[in-house]
XYZ file of N, CA and C in Angstrom:
357
model
N -2.955 17.542 10.809
C -3.977 16.962 10.104
C -2.941 15.578 9.491
N -3.341 14.387 9.450
C -3.135 13.326 8.891
C -2.926 13.215 7.608
N -2.080 13.071 6.864
C -2.039 12.992 5.256
C -0.996 11.710 5.168
N -1.758 11.038 3.961
C -0.959 9.839 3.238
C -1.052 10.310 1.928
N 0.308 10.275 1.171
C 0.173 10.585 -0.320
C 1.037 9.724 -0.859
N 0.199 9.079 -1.906
C 0.942 7.908 -2.837
C 1.766 8.866 -4.054
N 2.585 7.970 -4.470
C 3.292 8.547 -5.780
C 3.940 7.187 -6.242
N 4.260 7.374 -7.555
C 4.988 6.360 -8.278
C 4.222 5.367 -9.116
N 2.796 5.680 -9.245
C 2.051 4.860 -9.982
C 2.384 5.343 -11.568
N 1.662 4.598 -12.584
C 1.693 4.946 -13.970
C 1.541 3.707 -14.859
N 1.896 3.916 -16.173
C 1.846 3.047 -16.990
C 2.878 2.092 -17.473
N 2.754 0.804 -17.281
C 4.006 -0.181 -17.405
C 3.619 -1.370 -18.280
N 4.348 -1.843 -19.117
C 4.146 -3.118 -20.230
C 4.073 -4.230 -18.978
N 3.605 -5.241 -19.138
C 3.637 -6.728 -18.404
C 4.981 -6.796 -18.515
N 5.310 -7.591 -17.113
C 6.635 -8.013 -16.872
C 7.539 -6.724 -16.474
N 6.877 -5.632 -16.473
C 7.868 -4.532 -15.886
C 7.461 -4.551 -14.363
N 8.062 -3.448 -13.888
C 8.135 -2.971 -12.250
C 7.891 -1.607 -12.225
N 7.199 -1.389 -10.921
C 6.905 -0.225 -10.467
C 7.260 -0.144 -9.042
N 7.572 1.198 -8.343
C 7.528 1.074 -6.851
C 6.720 2.449 -6.342
N 5.958 1.978 -5.712
C 4.984 2.831 -5.116
C 5.491 3.367 -3.688
N 5.183 4.724 -3.241
C 5.836 5.095 -2.108
C 4.567 5.826 -1.490
N 4.565 6.062 -0.119
C 3.639 6.508 0.639
C 4.141 7.259 1.696
N 3.947 8.580 1.524
C 4.471 9.726 2.320
C 3.317 10.014 3.408
N 3.853 9.989 4.591
C 2.774 10.213 6.087
C 3.316 11.159 6.633
N 2.389 12.008 7.006
C 2.388 13.029 8.143
C 1.407 13.375 8.864
N 1.609 13.610 10.036
C 0.510 14.114 10.994
C 0.398 12.908 12.249
N 1.082 11.860 12.065
C 0.974 10.718 13.025
C 2.360 10.457 12.995
N 2.647 9.656 14.256
C 4.056 8.677 14.404
C 3.639 7.455 13.813
N 4.252 7.566 12.471
C 3.947 6.444 11.584
C 4.748 5.213 11.998
N 5.937 5.302 13.018
C 6.454 3.917 13.483
C 5.713 2.853 14.118
N 4.550 3.780 14.998
C 3.654 2.920 15.768
C 2.404 2.261 14.999
N 2.276 2.561 13.943
C 1.172 2.273 13.045
C 1.582 1.142 12.127
N 0.346 0.137 11.960
C 0.846 -0.686 10.825
C 0.157 -0.010 9.694
N 0.708 -0.634 8.556
C 0.694 -0.172 7.232
C 0.359 -1.042 6.090
N -0.085 -0.731 5.109
C -0.654 -1.863 4.033
C -1.170 -1.005 2.962
N -1.103 -1.744 1.647
C -1.513 -1.271 0.337
C -2.647 -2.015 -0.200
N -3.466 -1.371 -0.482
C -4.696 -1.950 -1.197
C -5.145 -1.766 -2.471
N -5.687 -2.355 -3.275
C -5.941 -1.870 -4.657
C -7.743 -2.226 -4.947
N -7.922 -1.123 -6.043
C -9.328 -1.357 -6.257
C -9.370 -1.120 -8.058
N -9.887 -2.291 -8.598
C -9.988 -2.212 -9.814
C -11.485 -1.866 -10.394
N -11.604 -1.265 -11.437
C -12.689 -0.873 -12.197
C -13.748 -2.227 -11.808
N -14.950 -1.689 -11.345
C -15.964 -2.325 -10.982
C -15.763 -3.820 -10.022
N -14.817 -3.705 -9.097
C -14.424 -4.537 -8.200
C -14.199 -4.029 -6.743
N -14.398 -4.717 -5.734
C -14.075 -4.146 -4.397
C -12.606 -3.894 -4.112
N -12.479 -3.019 -3.235
C -11.131 -2.991 -2.834
C -10.635 -4.242 -2.286
N -9.398 -4.443 -2.334
C -8.538 -5.781 -1.721
C -7.262 -5.501 -1.070
N -6.823 -6.222 -0.465
C -5.604 -6.026 0.473
C -4.440 -6.506 -0.490
N -3.550 -5.904 -0.725
C -2.208 -6.371 -1.366
C -1.071 -6.886 -0.434
N -1.097 -6.009 0.436
C 0.122 -6.319 1.300
C 0.009 -5.683 2.652
N 0.460 -6.060 3.732
C 0.316 -5.284 4.830
C 1.784 -5.469 5.693
N 2.192 -4.448 6.496
C 3.322 -4.544 7.054
C 3.100 -4.173 8.709
N 3.342 -4.896 9.654
C 3.092 -4.211 11.028
C 3.999 -2.958 11.612
N 3.863 -2.627 12.610
C 4.901 -1.782 13.317
C 6.154 -2.374 13.407
N 5.989 -3.631 13.790
C 7.342 -4.352 13.910
C 7.893 -5.074 12.496
N 7.213 -4.624 11.498
C 7.447 -5.116 10.047
C 7.608 -6.457 9.716
N 6.466 -7.232 10.294
C 5.944 -8.549 9.995
C 5.204 -8.271 8.662
N 5.195 -9.076 7.594
C 4.503 -8.815 6.527
C 3.589 -9.801 6.067
N 2.559 -9.368 5.344
C 1.432 -10.338 4.917
C 1.229 -9.970 3.550
N 1.089 -11.019 2.603
C 0.806 -10.628 1.107
C -0.440 -11.357 0.616
N -1.155 -10.748 -0.228
C -2.448 -11.685 -0.990
C -1.732 -12.712 -1.849
N -2.389 -13.622 -1.765
C -1.778 -14.835 -2.865
C -1.324 -14.648 -4.113
N -2.142 -13.570 -4.950
C -2.018 -13.114 -6.146
C -0.672 -12.380 -6.318
N 0.065 -11.913 -5.391
C 1.275 -11.065 -5.590
C 2.267 -11.720 -4.896
N 2.070 -12.646 -4.035
C 3.214 -13.416 -3.376
C 4.389 -13.597 -4.396
N 5.891 -13.312 -4.018
C 6.625 -13.770 -4.777
C 6.979 -12.496 -5.954
N 6.162 -11.568 -6.140
C 6.217 -10.408 -7.247
C 6.273 -9.182 -6.392
N 5.673 -9.111 -5.562
C 5.375 -7.917 -4.582
C 6.468 -7.586 -3.174
N 6.927 -6.523 -3.031
C 7.541 -6.472 -1.630
C 7.066 -5.300 -0.827
N 6.536 -5.410 0.280
C 6.163 -4.321 0.968
C 7.435 -4.009 1.919
N 7.593 -2.628 2.143
C 8.471 -2.332 3.110
C 8.252 -0.938 3.757
N 9.094 -0.511 4.566
C 8.797 0.703 5.355
C 10.122 1.364 6.031
N 10.200 2.760 5.930
C 11.465 3.453 6.568
C 10.717 4.338 7.440
N 10.822 4.056 8.835
C 10.142 4.915 9.667
C 10.885 6.470 9.839
N 12.106 6.278 9.675
C 12.992 7.428 9.715
C 12.534 8.367 8.533
N 11.842 8.195 7.521
C 11.524 8.843 6.664
C 9.998 9.058 6.548
N 9.170 8.283 7.388
C 7.450 8.141 7.646
C 6.921 7.818 6.116
N 7.653 6.797 5.825
C 7.404 6.455 4.480
C 6.861 5.165 4.463
N 6.202 4.592 3.640
C 5.990 2.914 3.027
C 6.183 2.788 1.693
N 6.654 1.700 1.334
C 6.717 1.327 0.055
C 6.377 0.032 -0.555
N 6.010 -0.105 -1.980
C 5.426 -1.099 -2.620
C 6.497 -1.444 -3.845
N 7.281 -2.425 -3.882
C 7.920 -2.753 -5.045
C 7.220 -4.073 -5.589
N 6.876 -3.562 -6.880
C 6.160 -4.397 -7.689
C 7.097 -4.911 -9.053
N 7.056 -6.223 -9.113
C 7.880 -6.825 -10.294
C 7.290 -7.691 -10.766
N 7.361 -8.026 -12.039
C 6.688 -8.977 -13.002
C 5.209 -8.614 -13.084
N 5.131 -7.440 -13.360
C 3.556 -6.937 -13.285
C 2.745 -7.622 -14.465
N 1.600 -7.938 -14.030
C 0.738 -8.384 -15.032
C -0.655 -7.461 -15.166
N -1.260 -7.734 -16.058
C -2.607 -6.915 -16.595
C -3.604 -6.957 -15.629
N -3.426 -7.926 -14.839
C -4.402 -8.003 -13.680
C -4.031 -7.093 -12.506
N -2.824 -6.759 -12.550
C -2.597 -5.770 -11.516
C -2.818 -4.281 -11.780
N -3.674 -4.175 -12.655
C -4.316 -2.764 -13.063
C -5.108 -2.534 -12.436
N -4.955 -1.272 -11.390
C -6.068 -0.964 -10.439
C -5.450 0.447 -9.956
N -6.308 1.210 -8.932
C -5.784 2.026 -8.176
C -5.339 1.624 -7.138
N -4.096 2.000 -6.654
C -3.527 1.467 -5.207
C -3.521 2.694 -4.198
N -3.883 2.018 -3.275
C -4.067 3.039 -1.871
C -3.421 2.468 -0.840
N -2.680 3.481 -0.019
C -1.896 2.911 1.208
C -2.877 3.245 2.372
N -2.727 2.690 3.331
C -3.599 2.852 4.801
C -2.223 2.773 5.709
N -2.580 3.649 7.020
C -2.175 3.370 8.423
C -3.093 3.180 9.216
N -2.827 2.250 10.300
C -3.857 1.891 11.008
C -3.375 1.230 12.292
N -3.966 1.352 13.567
C -3.946 0.628 14.823
C -4.894 0.898 15.343
N -4.875 -0.176 16.505
C -5.965 -0.091 17.443
C -5.538 0.207 18.890
N -6.009 0.874 19.693
C -5.494 1.053 21.120
C -6.627 1.177 21.763
N -6.876 0.436 22.909
C -7.902 0.545 23.849
C -9.372 0.495 23.187
N -9.596 -0.479 22.336
C -10.829 -0.641 21.660
C -11.072 0.565 20.589
N -10.071 1.270 20.242
C -10.531 2.575 19.419
C -9.532 2.195 18.119
N -10.288 2.293 17.055
C -9.539 1.859 15.855
C -9.059 3.149 15.092
N -7.844 3.507 14.642
C -7.381 4.796 13.901
C -7.245 4.295 12.638
N -7.509 4.783 11.480
C -7.439 4.386 10.269
C -7.394 5.421 9.192
N -6.433 5.572 8.415
C -6.228 6.620 7.349
C -5.745 6.297 6.232
N -6.176 6.792 5.155
C -6.106 6.333 3.645
C -5.335 7.583 2.929
N -4.596 7.029 1.997
C -4.115 8.157 1.120
C -5.237 7.965 -0.187
N -5.097 8.891 -1.138
C -6.123 9.229 -2.081
C -5.794 8.198 -3.407
N -4.804 7.286 -3.215
C -4.598 6.364 -4.303
C -3.967 6.996 -5.498
N -3.131 5.938 -6.037
C -2.254 6.026 -7.464
C -2.585 5.189 -8.327
N -2.805 5.495 -9.733
C -3.318 4.607 -10.686
C -2.130 3.819 -11.163
N -2.302 2.671 -11.180
C -1.313 1.484 -11.795
C -1.838 0.931 -13.293
N -1.566 1.404 -14.055
C -2.002 0.524 -15.438
C -0.598 -0.486 -16.118
N -1.297 -1.700 -16.457
C -0.366 -2.657 -17.026
C -0.866 -2.902 -18.042
N -0.292 -2.533 -19.312
C -0.624 -2.934 -20.561
C 0.380 -2.836 -21.787
N 0.572 -3.386 -22.837
C 1.253 -3.238 -23.947
C 0.973 -2.428 -24.752
């Protein structure tokens, strides 16, 4: 059974930092791409950052220079370091593991962790 479990969310003041973790089990995480997505109330889910199995990264313009995505394949874990947080970063954050092989897409999501940025 594949499981992705996020942790590290919470309430933080503007300008503060949080580090989200995604613990992965049930798949060989090292061969999967991974990403962090977020969904604010009343809005669609959006990509925050992605990291390939080869550790190439991509960021949404809104978080460039503030967020850093990383992974530790030895621990089957992904991370999102979030600095200089803004109220507009408030959302539920989800991690995803995905890959495509022979035309078949495999995609797994975590349950999400709430991040609230407020004074």
